[in-house]
């Protein structure tokens, strides 16, 4: 099999680092082999990015010219949704229906930030002094290090590349070890769309080697990271030493809450989708469920019925709900958590096993699993499992509910199910979470900011926050009176 080329400083060539491969999680078959980037490749990409963003040909482009490139990329993505979705599914094993949606969302992200850079405005602060005019402007930061995980690469990569370029920066992207394919494809599309050389490099490689060298490079002026909380904390230390900004989109242990007046059918469907889509491999997965005791039995009955009806299988088979987990090592972590839950006194209501179907034997599949009988203090309620595992707990009163829902180091998202919006809003207001959904879950809009409270992250992506995150503000004072300043004679 031919070695895949990586994209360094505008050139397609083999990396100078170790050999890596991408495999299909459903059966372990090889998708691609490549040589990863080396530290020299990192240096070359960052230096080229520095030159490219400073070049007059990029700095002096009008916003609509930068927007044109993003529009072309969006167009190119829209023309090949199926191919891109297949590529993404081969890389990370998500069902095609999910990867199609991710591809379309990436196209929408490119379009949104094309529009955002055209309407982005500076400010004319209230004038305090008639002798001076003050202006507030936004300028690019320079070279951005973007580091992404394997669970939704095309979406998370576009959420960093599009606003960073729209704001006039250059980007060096290091995709996750397991999923290099989509990032390289995106580089191809940006090149095809006319992005000048050097403004985007894609460097597959190990986080601890290539990612680390990238973020430590003195010319890198911002770290934009999506991934685990421990890695995020480590990167924040590096950023603190360098005194550069970070955007960190980290882990979660999101509560979903069913109030006593909820529509059971609506709630059960939303909860099922919220935890089991992507086989639970989502930072926003609704992994802790709190149900008012009066609805506990009927809600659980319906939830278990729906879960029993979920189809596990090859991501390319139409109608499949859960594909495999990313690899066998990760599945073992999920199994270990399920065993821990049993040791801690949890009762498995459904799932908890590797599927028996011999056709699935080669893949890293795991059954959607619901556990009850634990308190929120259990480790499976406190630690992110990143798999199809839901823990269910009854509650009696609202104050106790809020306390438990917030009893987590994480604060990424939450879901509330209630027919009474006033009550739902009162609960939403008290939840420590960056996103709260009411009577829906995992619904997104590119125009709405996204990010975490507490250890779920710092900063926001998407929306106009998403582009400001890649700019630095500058204040200008213009004298209007031609008087020398300083001491009077
Ligand atoms: P996950 O558990 O989702 O894989 P990680 O935080 O381990 O989360 O990985 C997310 C991304 O961070 C990946 O691209 C990975 O290679 C990268 N990464 C991991 N460690 C480091 C590091 N020390 N420096 C920079 N990037 C890293």
Short mmCIF file of C-alpha atoms and ligand atoms in Angstrom, two decimals:
data_model
loop_
_atom_site.label_atom_id
_atom_site.label_comp_id
_atom_site.label_asym_id
_atom_site.label_seq_id
_atom_site.Cartn_x
_atom_site.Cartn_y
_atom_site.Cartn_z
CA UNK A 1 0.00 0.00 0.00
CA UNK A 2 1.29 3.41 -0.99
CA UNK A 3 2.33 5.74 1.82
CA UNK A 4 -0.04 8.65 2.27
CA UNK A 5 1.54 12.08 1.92
CA UNK A 6 1.22 14.71 4.62
CA UNK A 7 0.85 18.45 3.97
CA UNK A 8 3.78 20.53 5.22
CA UNK A 9 4.21 24.20 4.33
CA UNK A 10 2.25 23.88 1.09
CA UNK A 11 3.96 20.63 -0.07
CA UNK A 12 2.58 17.14 -0.23
CA UNK A 13 5.30 14.76 0.85
CA UNK A 14 6.07 11.92 3.22
CA UNK A 15 6.59 12.90 6.83
CA UNK A 16 10.02 12.40 8.34
CA UNK A 17 8.70 10.80 11.53
CA UNK A 18 7.66 7.31 12.57
CA UNK A 19 5.40 5.03 10.53
CA UNK A 20 1.70 5.22 11.42
CA UNK A 21 -1.48 3.71 10.09
CA UNK A 22 -5.21 4.30 10.04
CA UNK A 23 -7.39 1.23 10.55
CA UNK A 24 -11.11 0.59 10.23
CA UNK A 25 -12.43 0.01 13.77
CA UNK A 26 -15.16 -2.35 12.50
CA UNK A 27 -12.71 -5.06 11.43
CA UNK A 28 -9.19 -3.80 11.97
CA UNK A 29 -8.45 -3.62 8.22
CA UNK A 30 -5.86 -1.12 7.08
CA UNK A 31 -7.10 2.17 5.59
CA UNK A 32 -3.79 3.85 5.01
CA UNK A 33 -0.14 3.90 6.00
CA UNK A 34 1.87 7.04 6.38
CA UNK A 35 5.02 8.45 7.85
CA UNK A 36 4.13 10.89 10.61
CA UNK A 37 5.54 14.39 10.81
CA UNK A 38 8.87 14.80 12.59
CA UNK A 39 9.91 17.67 14.86
CA UNK A 40 11.77 19.16 11.85
CA UNK A 41 8.50 19.03 9.91
CA UNK A 42 6.83 20.91 12.77
CA UNK A 43 9.50 23.60 12.62
CA UNK A 44 9.21 23.87 8.86
CA UNK A 45 5.40 24.13 8.97
CA UNK A 46 5.39 26.74 11.74
CA UNK A 47 8.06 28.88 10.07
CA UNK A 48 6.19 28.75 6.76
CA UNK A 49 2.94 29.61 8.56
CA UNK A 50 4.61 32.62 10.17
CA UNK A 51 5.80 33.90 6.80
CA UNK A 52 2.49 33.15 5.14
CA UNK A 53 0.26 35.03 7.61
CA UNK A 54 2.61 38.03 7.64
CA UNK A 55 2.79 38.17 3.83
CA UNK A 56 1.06 41.23 2.39
CA UNK A 57 -0.77 38.90 -0.01
CA UNK A 58 -2.67 37.46 3.00
CA UNK A 59 -2.63 40.35 5.49
CA UNK A 60 -3.99 42.77 2.94
CA UNK A 61 -6.68 40.51 1.59
CA UNK A 62 -10.07 42.01 2.06
CA UNK A 63 -12.48 40.01 4.21
CA UNK A 64 -14.52 39.02 1.16
CA UNK A 65 -11.41 37.55 -0.45
CA UNK A 66 -10.75 35.35 2.58
CA UNK A 67 -14.45 34.54 2.65
CA UNK A 68 -14.31 33.41 -0.98
CA UNK A 69 -11.82 30.68 -0.09
CA UNK A 70 -14.05 29.44 2.74
CA UNK A 71 -17.10 29.51 0.46
CA UNK A 72 -15.21 27.43 -2.12
CA UNK A 73 -14.22 24.92 0.56
CA UNK A 74 -17.80 24.71 1.71
CA UNK A 75 -18.89 24.14 -1.89
CA UNK A 76 -16.25 21.43 -2.42
CA UNK A 77 -17.39 19.66 0.77
CA UNK A 78 -21.01 19.83 -0.30
CA UNK A 79 -20.12 18.26 -3.65
CA UNK A 80 -18.59 15.19 -2.01
CA UNK A 81 -20.56 14.59 1.17
CA UNK A 82 -20.75 10.86 0.59
CA UNK A 83 -17.02 10.37 -0.07
CA UNK A 84 -16.04 12.47 2.93
CA UNK A 85 -18.53 10.73 5.19
CA UNK A 86 -17.16 7.35 4.09
CA UNK A 87 -13.61 8.47 4.71
CA UNK A 88 -14.56 9.66 8.19
CA UNK A 89 -16.42 6.42 8.96
CA UNK A 90 -13.42 4.34 7.80
CA UNK A 91 -11.18 6.35 10.10
CA UNK A 92 -13.27 6.28 13.28
CA UNK A 93 -16.06 3.75 12.78
CA UNK A 94 -19.02 6.09 13.26
CA UNK A 95 -22.19 5.12 11.37
CA UNK A 96 -22.52 6.84 7.99
CA UNK A 97 -25.67 8.70 9.00
CA UNK A 98 -23.65 10.43 11.73
CA UNK A 99 -20.60 11.18 9.61
CA UNK A 100 -22.81 12.61 6.84
CA UNK A 101 -24.24 15.04 9.38
CA UNK A 102 -20.73 15.95 10.54
CA UNK A 103 -19.62 16.62 6.96
CA UNK A 104 -22.60 18.90 6.36
CA UNK A 105 -21.90 20.68 9.61
CA UNK A 106 -18.29 21.30 8.50
CA UNK A 107 -19.60 22.84 5.25
CA UNK A 108 -21.91 25.04 7.32
CA UNK A 109 -19.05 26.06 9.60
CA UNK A 110 -16.92 27.20 6.63
CA UNK A 111 -19.91 29.21 5.31
CA UNK A 112 -20.66 30.74 8.70
CA UNK A 113 -17.12 32.00 9.28
CA UNK A 114 -16.93 33.28 5.70
CA UNK A 115 -19.94 35.43 6.55
CA UNK A 116 -18.61 36.27 10.02
CA UNK A 117 -15.36 37.71 8.70
CA UNK A 118 -17.28 39.91 6.29
CA UNK A 119 -19.48 41.42 8.99
CA UNK A 120 -16.91 41.57 11.77
CA UNK A 121 -16.61 45.14 12.93
CA UNK A 122 -14.31 47.12 15.13
CA UNK A 123 -15.84 49.45 17.71
CA UNK A 124 -16.03 53.14 18.28
CA UNK A 125 -16.05 53.33 22.07
CA UNK A 126 -18.03 56.14 23.69
CA UNK A 127 -15.84 59.21 23.25
CA UNK A 128 -14.77 60.57 26.65
CA UNK A 129 -12.65 63.40 25.39
CA UNK A 130 -13.46 65.60 22.41
CA UNK A 131 -9.75 66.08 21.65
CA UNK A 132 -9.15 62.39 21.05
CA UNK A 133 -10.91 59.84 18.90
CA UNK A 134 -10.61 56.27 20.19
CA UNK A 135 -11.04 53.16 18.08
CA UNK A 136 -11.03 49.48 18.98
CA UNK A 137 -9.79 47.09 16.31
CA UNK A 138 -9.26 43.33 16.01
CA UNK A 139 -6.15 41.81 14.51
CA UNK A 140 -5.00 38.24 13.89
CA UNK A 141 -2.81 36.46 16.44
CA UNK A 142 -0.42 34.74 14.04
CA UNK A 143 0.30 31.01 13.92
CA UNK A 144 -2.39 28.89 15.55
CA UNK A 145 -1.73 25.33 16.77
CA UNK A 146 -4.92 23.30 16.34
CA UNK A 147 -5.03 19.91 18.05
CA UNK A 148 -8.01 17.64 17.57
CA UNK A 149 -9.42 14.31 18.82
CA UNK A 150 -10.68 11.30 16.89
CA UNK A 151 -14.39 11.36 17.68
CA UNK A 152 -15.70 14.05 15.29
CA UNK A 153 -12.61 15.13 13.35
CA UNK A 154 -14.15 16.91 10.37
CA UNK A 155 -16.40 19.02 12.58
CA UNK A 156 -13.83 19.88 15.25
CA UNK A 157 -11.12 20.56 12.67
CA UNK A 158 -13.29 22.91 10.65
CA UNK A 159 -14.39 24.68 13.84
CA UNK A 160 -10.77 25.67 14.33
CA UNK A 161 -9.43 26.12 10.79
CA UNK A 162 -12.34 28.20 9.41
CA UNK A 163 -12.49 30.93 12.09
CA UNK A 164 -8.70 31.07 12.42
CA UNK A 165 -8.23 31.65 8.69
CA UNK A 166 -11.25 33.95 8.48
CA UNK A 167 -9.56 36.08 11.14
CA UNK A 168 -6.36 36.27 9.09
CA UNK A 169 -4.17 33.73 10.91
CA UNK A 170 -2.28 30.66 9.72
CA UNK A 171 -3.02 27.19 11.12
CA UNK A 172 -0.87 24.16 11.82
CA UNK A 173 -3.17 21.25 12.58
CA UNK A 174 -2.22 18.06 14.37
CA UNK A 175 -5.05 15.55 14.06
CA UNK A 176 -5.51 12.62 16.46
CA UNK A 177 -3.28 9.58 15.98
CA UNK A 178 -6.24 7.35 15.06
CA UNK A 179 -7.81 9.67 12.48
CA UNK A 180 -5.38 11.39 10.13
CA UNK A 181 -7.43 10.94 6.94
CA UNK A 182 -10.04 13.69 7.09
CA UNK A 183 -7.56 16.36 8.16
CA UNK A 184 -5.36 15.58 5.16
CA UNK A 185 -8.42 15.63 2.91
CA UNK A 186 -9.39 19.04 4.32
CA UNK A 187 -5.90 20.33 3.48
CA UNK A 188 -6.46 19.14 -0.10
CA UNK A 189 -9.77 21.00 -0.28
CA UNK A 190 -8.31 24.24 1.10
CA UNK A 191 -5.46 24.00 -1.41
CA UNK A 192 -7.97 23.39 -4.23
CA UNK A 193 -9.97 26.40 -3.03
CA UNK A 194 -6.93 28.63 -3.52
CA UNK A 195 -5.58 29.04 0.02
CA UNK A 196 -2.04 30.41 -0.35
CA UNK A 197 0.75 27.93 0.52
CA UNK A 198 1.88 27.78 4.13
CA UNK A 199 -1.35 29.04 5.69
CA UNK A 200 -2.45 25.51 6.54
CA UNK A 201 -0.26 22.51 7.33
CA UNK A 202 -1.53 19.14 8.53
CA UNK A 203 0.92 17.14 10.62
CA UNK A 204 -0.22 13.69 11.73
CA UNK A 205 1.83 12.29 14.57
CA UNK A 206 1.90 11.44 18.24
CA UNK A 207 0.50 14.07 20.59
CA UNK A 208 3.32 13.68 23.09
CA UNK A 209 5.94 14.24 20.37
CA UNK A 210 4.52 16.26 17.47
CA UNK A 211 1.68 17.97 19.33
CA UNK A 212 4.06 18.88 22.13
CA UNK A 213 6.73 20.26 19.76
CA UNK A 214 4.06 22.26 17.94
CA UNK A 215 2.55 23.98 20.97
CA UNK A 216 5.99 24.70 22.45
CA UNK A 217 7.25 26.35 19.25
CA UNK A 218 7.96 30.01 20.06
CA UNK A 219 6.18 31.25 16.93
CA UNK A 220 2.90 29.55 17.90
CA UNK A 221 0.67 32.27 19.36
CA UNK A 222 -2.42 30.31 20.36
CA UNK A 223 -3.36 26.73 21.21
CA UNK A 224 -6.79 25.62 20.15
CA UNK A 225 -7.41 22.17 21.59
CA UNK A 226 -10.24 19.67 21.77
CA UNK A 227 -9.60 16.48 23.73
CA UNK A 228 -9.21 15.04 27.20
CA UNK A 229 -9.10 17.19 30.35
CA UNK A 230 -5.65 15.92 31.43
CA UNK A 231 -4.09 16.82 28.09
CA UNK A 232 -5.90 20.17 28.15
CA UNK A 233 -4.48 20.94 31.60
CA UNK A 234 -0.99 20.03 30.37
CA UNK A 235 -1.36 22.33 27.34
CA UNK A 236 -2.65 25.13 29.58
CA UNK A 237 0.61 24.86 31.59
CA UNK A 238 2.63 25.26 28.41
CA UNK A 239 0.46 28.19 27.33
CA UNK A 240 0.94 29.77 30.77
CA UNK A 241 4.73 29.55 30.42
CA UNK A 242 4.55 31.13 26.98
CA UNK A 243 1.77 33.54 28.02
CA UNK A 244 -0.36 32.74 25.02
CA UNK A 245 -4.13 32.23 24.90
CA UNK A 246 -5.81 28.83 24.68
CA UNK A 247 -9.22 27.56 23.71
CA UNK A 248 -9.79 24.25 25.46
CA UNK A 249 -12.78 22.07 24.73
CA UNK A 250 -12.44 19.17 27.16
CA UNK A 251 -14.32 16.31 28.77
CA UNK A 252 -17.77 16.03 30.25
CA UNK A 253 -20.03 13.98 32.48
CA UNK A 254 -23.24 15.63 31.47
CA UNK A 255 -26.45 15.17 33.45
CA UNK A 256 -29.81 14.70 31.80
CA UNK A 257 -32.76 15.43 34.04
CA UNK A 258 -36.36 14.28 33.81
CA UNK A 259 -38.69 16.47 35.86
CA UNK A 260 -41.97 15.02 37.08
CA UNK A 261 -44.06 16.70 34.37
CA UNK A 262 -41.92 15.49 31.44
CA UNK A 263 -43.28 13.82 28.31
CA UNK A 264 -41.92 10.32 28.89
CA UNK A 265 -41.72 9.32 25.23
CA UNK A 266 -39.92 12.50 24.22
CA UNK A 267 -37.55 12.23 27.16
CA UNK A 268 -36.75 8.55 26.63
CA UNK A 269 -35.95 9.11 22.94
CA UNK A 270 -33.78 12.15 23.61
CA UNK A 271 -31.89 10.45 26.43
CA UNK A 272 -31.30 7.34 24.35
CA UNK A 273 -29.91 9.44 21.49
CA UNK A 274 -27.97 11.70 23.86
CA UNK A 275 -25.96 8.85 25.36
CA UNK A 276 -25.85 6.15 22.68
CA UNK A 277 -25.28 8.07 19.43
CA UNK A 278 -21.59 7.87 18.48
CA UNK A 279 -21.58 4.86 20.84
CA UNK A 280 -21.23 7.38 23.64
CA UNK A 281 -17.91 8.64 22.31
CA UNK A 282 -18.84 12.29 22.62
CA UNK A 283 -17.69 14.85 25.14
CA UNK A 284 -21.32 15.97 25.42
CA UNK A 285 -22.77 12.47 25.92
CA UNK A 286 -25.58 12.62 28.50
CA UNK A 287 -24.02 9.97 30.74
CA UNK A 288 -25.76 10.62 34.07
CA UNK A 289 -29.54 10.45 34.14
CA UNK A 290 -31.59 11.86 37.03
CA UNK A 291 -35.28 10.95 36.94
CA UNK A 292 -38.00 12.17 39.29
CA UNK A 293 -39.03 9.16 41.36
CA UNK A 294 -42.66 9.40 40.21
CA UNK A 295 -41.57 8.72 36.58
CA UNK A 296 -38.63 6.45 37.34
CA UNK A 297 -40.22 3.09 36.51
CA UNK A 298 -42.15 4.04 33.35
CA UNK A 299 -39.27 6.11 31.99
CA UNK A 300 -36.75 3.33 32.56
CA UNK A 301 -39.03 0.75 31.04
CA UNK A 302 -39.35 2.79 27.84
CA UNK A 303 -35.65 3.67 27.80
CA UNK A 304 -34.69 -0.01 28.07
CA UNK A 305 -37.15 -0.88 25.29
CA UNK A 306 -35.65 1.74 23.00
CA UNK A 307 -32.13 0.63 23.90
CA UNK A 308 -32.97 -3.00 23.17
CA UNK A 309 -34.09 -1.90 19.69
CA UNK A 310 -30.80 -0.19 18.82
CA UNK A 311 -28.92 -1.88 16.00
CA UNK A 312 -25.18 -2.42 16.50
CA UNK A 313 -23.13 -3.10 13.43
CA UNK A 314 -20.91 -2.09 10.58
CA UNK A 315 -20.93 1.70 10.14
CA UNK A 316 -21.66 1.27 6.44
CA UNK A 317 -24.85 -0.78 6.97
CA UNK A 318 -27.90 1.47 6.61
CA UNK A 319 -29.99 1.71 9.77
CA UNK A 320 -27.14 0.94 12.15
CA UNK A 321 -27.26 3.07 15.33
CA UNK A 322 -24.01 2.11 17.06
CA UNK A 323 -20.75 1.37 15.28
CA UNK A 324 -17.66 0.02 17.01
CA UNK A 325 -15.67 1.94 19.59
CA UNK A 326 -12.49 3.52 18.24
CA UNK A 327 -10.26 0.54 19.11
CA UNK A 328 -9.92 -2.50 21.36
CA UNK A 329 -7.86 -0.68 23.96
CA UNK A 330 -10.58 1.90 24.43
CA UNK A 331 -13.23 -0.84 24.60
CA UNK A 332 -11.24 -2.46 27.41
CA UNK A 333 -11.37 0.85 29.31
CA UNK A 334 -15.15 0.88 28.91
CA UNK A 335 -15.38 -2.77 30.08
CA UNK A 336 -13.24 -1.94 33.11
CA UNK A 337 -15.67 0.86 34.03
CA UNK A 338 -18.66 -1.47 33.72
CA UNK A 339 -16.91 -3.99 35.99
CA UNK A 340 -16.13 -1.22 38.44
CA UNK A 341 -19.79 -0.19 38.45
CA UNK A 342 -20.74 -3.79 39.37
CA UNK A 343 -18.15 -3.83 42.16
CA UNK A 344 -19.54 -0.56 43.47
CA UNK A 345 -22.99 -2.17 43.71
CA UNK A 346 -24.47 -1.15 40.37
CA UNK A 347 -27.06 -3.32 38.64
CA UNK A 348 -26.87 -3.70 34.86
CA UNK A 349 -30.37 -3.17 33.47
CA UNK A 350 -29.39 -3.80 29.88
CA UNK A 351 -26.19 -4.38 27.91
CA UNK A 352 -22.86 -4.53 29.70
CA UNK A 353 -21.33 -7.05 27.31
CA UNK A 354 -19.45 -7.41 24.05
CA UNK A 355 -22.11 -8.33 21.42
CA UNK A 356 -22.31 -12.08 20.83
CA UNK A 357 -22.90 -11.77 17.05
CA UNK A 358 -19.89 -13.55 15.40
CA UNK A 359 -20.06 -11.08 12.51
CA UNK A 360 -19.01 -8.36 14.90
CA UNK A 361 -16.14 -10.33 16.44
CA UNK A 362 -13.35 -8.44 14.68
CA UNK A 363 -14.57 -4.97 15.66
CA UNK A 364 -14.33 -3.18 18.98
CA UNK A 365 -18.10 -3.21 19.57
CA UNK A 366 -19.82 -2.82 22.91
CA UNK A 367 -23.49 -3.04 23.85
CA UNK A 368 -25.38 0.08 24.93
CA UNK A 369 -25.49 -0.26 28.69
CA UNK A 370 -27.75 1.11 31.42
CA UNK A 371 -26.80 0.83 35.08
CA UNK A 372 -28.84 1.67 38.19
CA UNK A 373 -28.39 1.41 41.94
CA UNK A 374 -25.42 3.76 42.27
CA UNK A 375 -25.05 7.16 43.84
CA UNK A 376 -23.58 10.15 42.07
CA UNK A 377 -20.44 9.59 44.16
CA UNK A 378 -19.66 6.34 42.32
CA UNK A 379 -16.58 6.57 40.11
CA UNK A 380 -18.65 5.78 37.01
CA UNK A 381 -20.66 8.92 37.78
CA UNK A 382 -17.62 11.08 38.37
CA UNK A 383 -15.26 9.94 35.60
CA UNK A 384 -15.74 10.29 31.87
CA UNK A 385 -16.15 6.84 30.29
CA UNK A 386 -16.48 7.98 26.66
CA UNK A 387 -18.54 4.92 25.79
CA UNK A 388 -22.17 3.75 25.61
CA UNK A 389 -22.74 3.61 29.37
CA UNK A 390 -25.56 5.42 31.15
CA UNK A 391 -26.02 5.54 34.92
CA UNK A 392 -29.57 6.22 36.13
CA UNK A 393 -30.52 7.73 39.49
CA UNK A 394 -33.92 8.70 40.95
CA UNK A 395 -34.42 12.02 42.75
CA UNK A 396 -37.14 13.36 45.03
CA UNK A 397 -36.58 17.05 45.36
CA UNK A 398 -35.28 19.78 43.13
CA UNK A 399 -32.63 21.21 45.46
CA UNK A 400 -31.09 17.77 45.92
CA UNK A 401 -31.23 17.23 42.17
CA UNK A 402 -29.35 20.45 41.36
CA UNK A 403 -26.73 19.67 43.98
CA UNK A 404 -26.09 16.23 42.52
CA UNK A 405 -26.19 17.34 38.90
CA UNK A 406 -23.56 19.97 39.72
CA UNK A 407 -21.48 17.59 41.81
CA UNK A 408 -18.93 16.98 39.08
CA UNK A 409 -15.56 18.42 38.09
CA UNK A 410 -17.04 18.77 34.62
CA UNK A 411 -19.55 21.31 33.33
CA UNK A 412 -19.94 20.84 29.61
CA UNK A 413 -23.62 20.19 28.92
CA UNK A 414 -26.93 19.18 30.46
CA UNK A 415 -30.41 18.20 29.32
CA UNK A 416 -33.76 18.91 30.97
CA UNK A 417 -37.06 17.28 30.12
CA UNK A 418 -40.19 19.06 31.29
CA UNK A 419 -43.48 20.33 29.88
CA UNK A 420 -43.15 23.45 32.01
CA UNK A 421 -40.64 25.88 30.52
CA UNK A 422 -40.67 28.11 33.58
CA UNK A 423 -39.51 25.24 35.77
CA UNK A 424 -37.05 24.03 33.17
CA UNK A 425 -35.57 27.52 32.92
CA UNK A 426 -35.25 27.75 36.69
CA UNK A 427 -33.30 24.48 36.73
CA UNK A 428 -31.25 25.50 33.66
CA UNK A 429 -30.22 28.70 35.36
CA UNK A 430 -28.72 26.77 38.29
CA UNK A 431 -26.88 24.12 36.30
CA UNK A 432 -23.13 24.56 35.97
CA UNK A 433 -22.86 23.73 32.29
CA UNK A 434 -21.82 25.60 29.16
CA UNK A 435 -24.78 24.26 27.16
CA UNK A 436 -28.21 23.32 28.48
CA UNK A 437 -30.79 21.66 26.25
CA UNK A 438 -34.49 21.67 27.13
CA UNK A 439 -36.62 18.88 25.62
CA UNK A 440 -33.88 18.10 23.13
CA UNK A 441 -30.26 16.95 23.26
CA UNK A 442 -27.17 17.23 21.04
CA UNK A 443 -28.90 19.86 18.92
CA UNK A 444 -26.43 22.40 17.56
CA UNK A 445 -26.28 25.70 15.77
CA UNK A 446 -23.01 27.08 14.43
CA UNK A 447 -24.15 30.58 15.41
CA UNK A 448 -24.42 29.62 19.10
CA UNK A 449 -21.25 29.55 21.24
CA UNK A 450 -20.06 26.22 22.64
CA UNK A 451 -17.69 25.46 25.50
CA UNK A 452 -17.45 24.28 29.07
CA UNK A 453 -17.71 25.43 32.66
CA UNK A 454 -15.25 24.13 35.26
CA UNK A 455 -12.85 21.44 34.01
CA UNK A 456 -14.74 21.04 30.74
CA UNK A 457 -12.81 23.87 29.19
CA UNK A 458 -11.87 27.45 28.65
CA UNK A 459 -13.15 29.79 25.97
CA UNK A 460 -15.88 29.28 23.41
CA UNK A 461 -16.00 28.01 19.85
CA UNK A 462 -18.69 28.80 17.27
CA UNK A 463 -20.70 31.98 16.94
CA UNK A 464 -18.96 35.35 16.78
CA UNK A 465 -17.00 34.27 19.90
CA UNK A 466 -15.52 31.64 17.62
CA UNK A 467 -13.81 34.22 15.41
CA UNK A 468 -12.91 36.69 18.18
CA UNK A 469 -11.09 33.80 19.84
CA UNK A 470 -8.52 34.01 17.03
CA UNK A 471 -7.99 37.76 17.19
CA UNK A 472 -6.39 40.25 19.52
CA UNK A 473 -7.94 43.56 20.30
CA UNK A 474 -6.03 46.81 19.73
CA UNK A 475 -7.01 50.32 20.92
CA UNK A 476 -6.15 53.41 18.88
CA UNK A 477 -6.18 57.01 20.16
CA UNK A 478 -6.11 59.74 17.48
CA UNK A 479 -5.48 63.31 18.57
CA UNK A 480 -7.95 65.78 17.06
CA UNK A 481 -6.52 69.03 18.38
CA UNK A 482 -2.95 69.34 17.03
CA UNK A 483 -1.78 70.36 20.51
CA UNK A 484 1.51 68.97 21.80
CA UNK A 485 0.87 66.76 24.78
CA UNK A 486 2.86 66.34 27.94
CA UNK A 487 3.61 69.06 30.46
CA UNK A 488 2.30 72.53 29.82
CA UNK A 489 5.00 75.19 29.50
P1 LIG B 1 -8.55 11.62 23.66
O1 LIG B 1 -8.65 10.93 24.98
O2 LIG B 1 -9.81 12.21 23.14
O3 LIG B 1 -7.72 10.90 22.64
P2 LIG B 1 -6.31 13.30 24.09
O4 LIG B 1 -6.32 14.51 24.92
O5 LIG B 1 -5.41 12.19 24.47
O6 LIG B 1 -7.81 12.93 24.05
O7 LIG B 1 -5.99 13.63 22.56
C1 LIG B 1 -6.53 14.69 21.85
C2 LIG B 1 -5.45 15.25 20.94
O8 LIG B 1 -4.40 15.76 21.74
C3 LIG B 1 -4.82 14.23 20.01
O9 LIG B 1 -4.57 14.83 18.75
C4 LIG B 1 -3.54 13.90 20.72
O10 LIG B 1 -2.54 13.43 19.85
C5 LIG B 1 -3.17 15.25 21.27
N1 LIG B 1 -2.20 15.23 22.39
C6 LIG B 1 -2.07 14.30 23.35
N2 LIG B 1 -1.04 14.61 24.19
C7 LIG B 1 -0.51 15.78 23.74
C8 LIG B 1 0.57 16.64 24.16
N3 LIG B 1 1.32 16.34 25.21
N4 LIG B 1 0.78 17.76 23.45
C9 LIG B 1 0.02 18.09 22.40
N5 LIG B 1 -0.98 17.32 21.93
C10 LIG B 1 -1.25 16.18 22.59
#
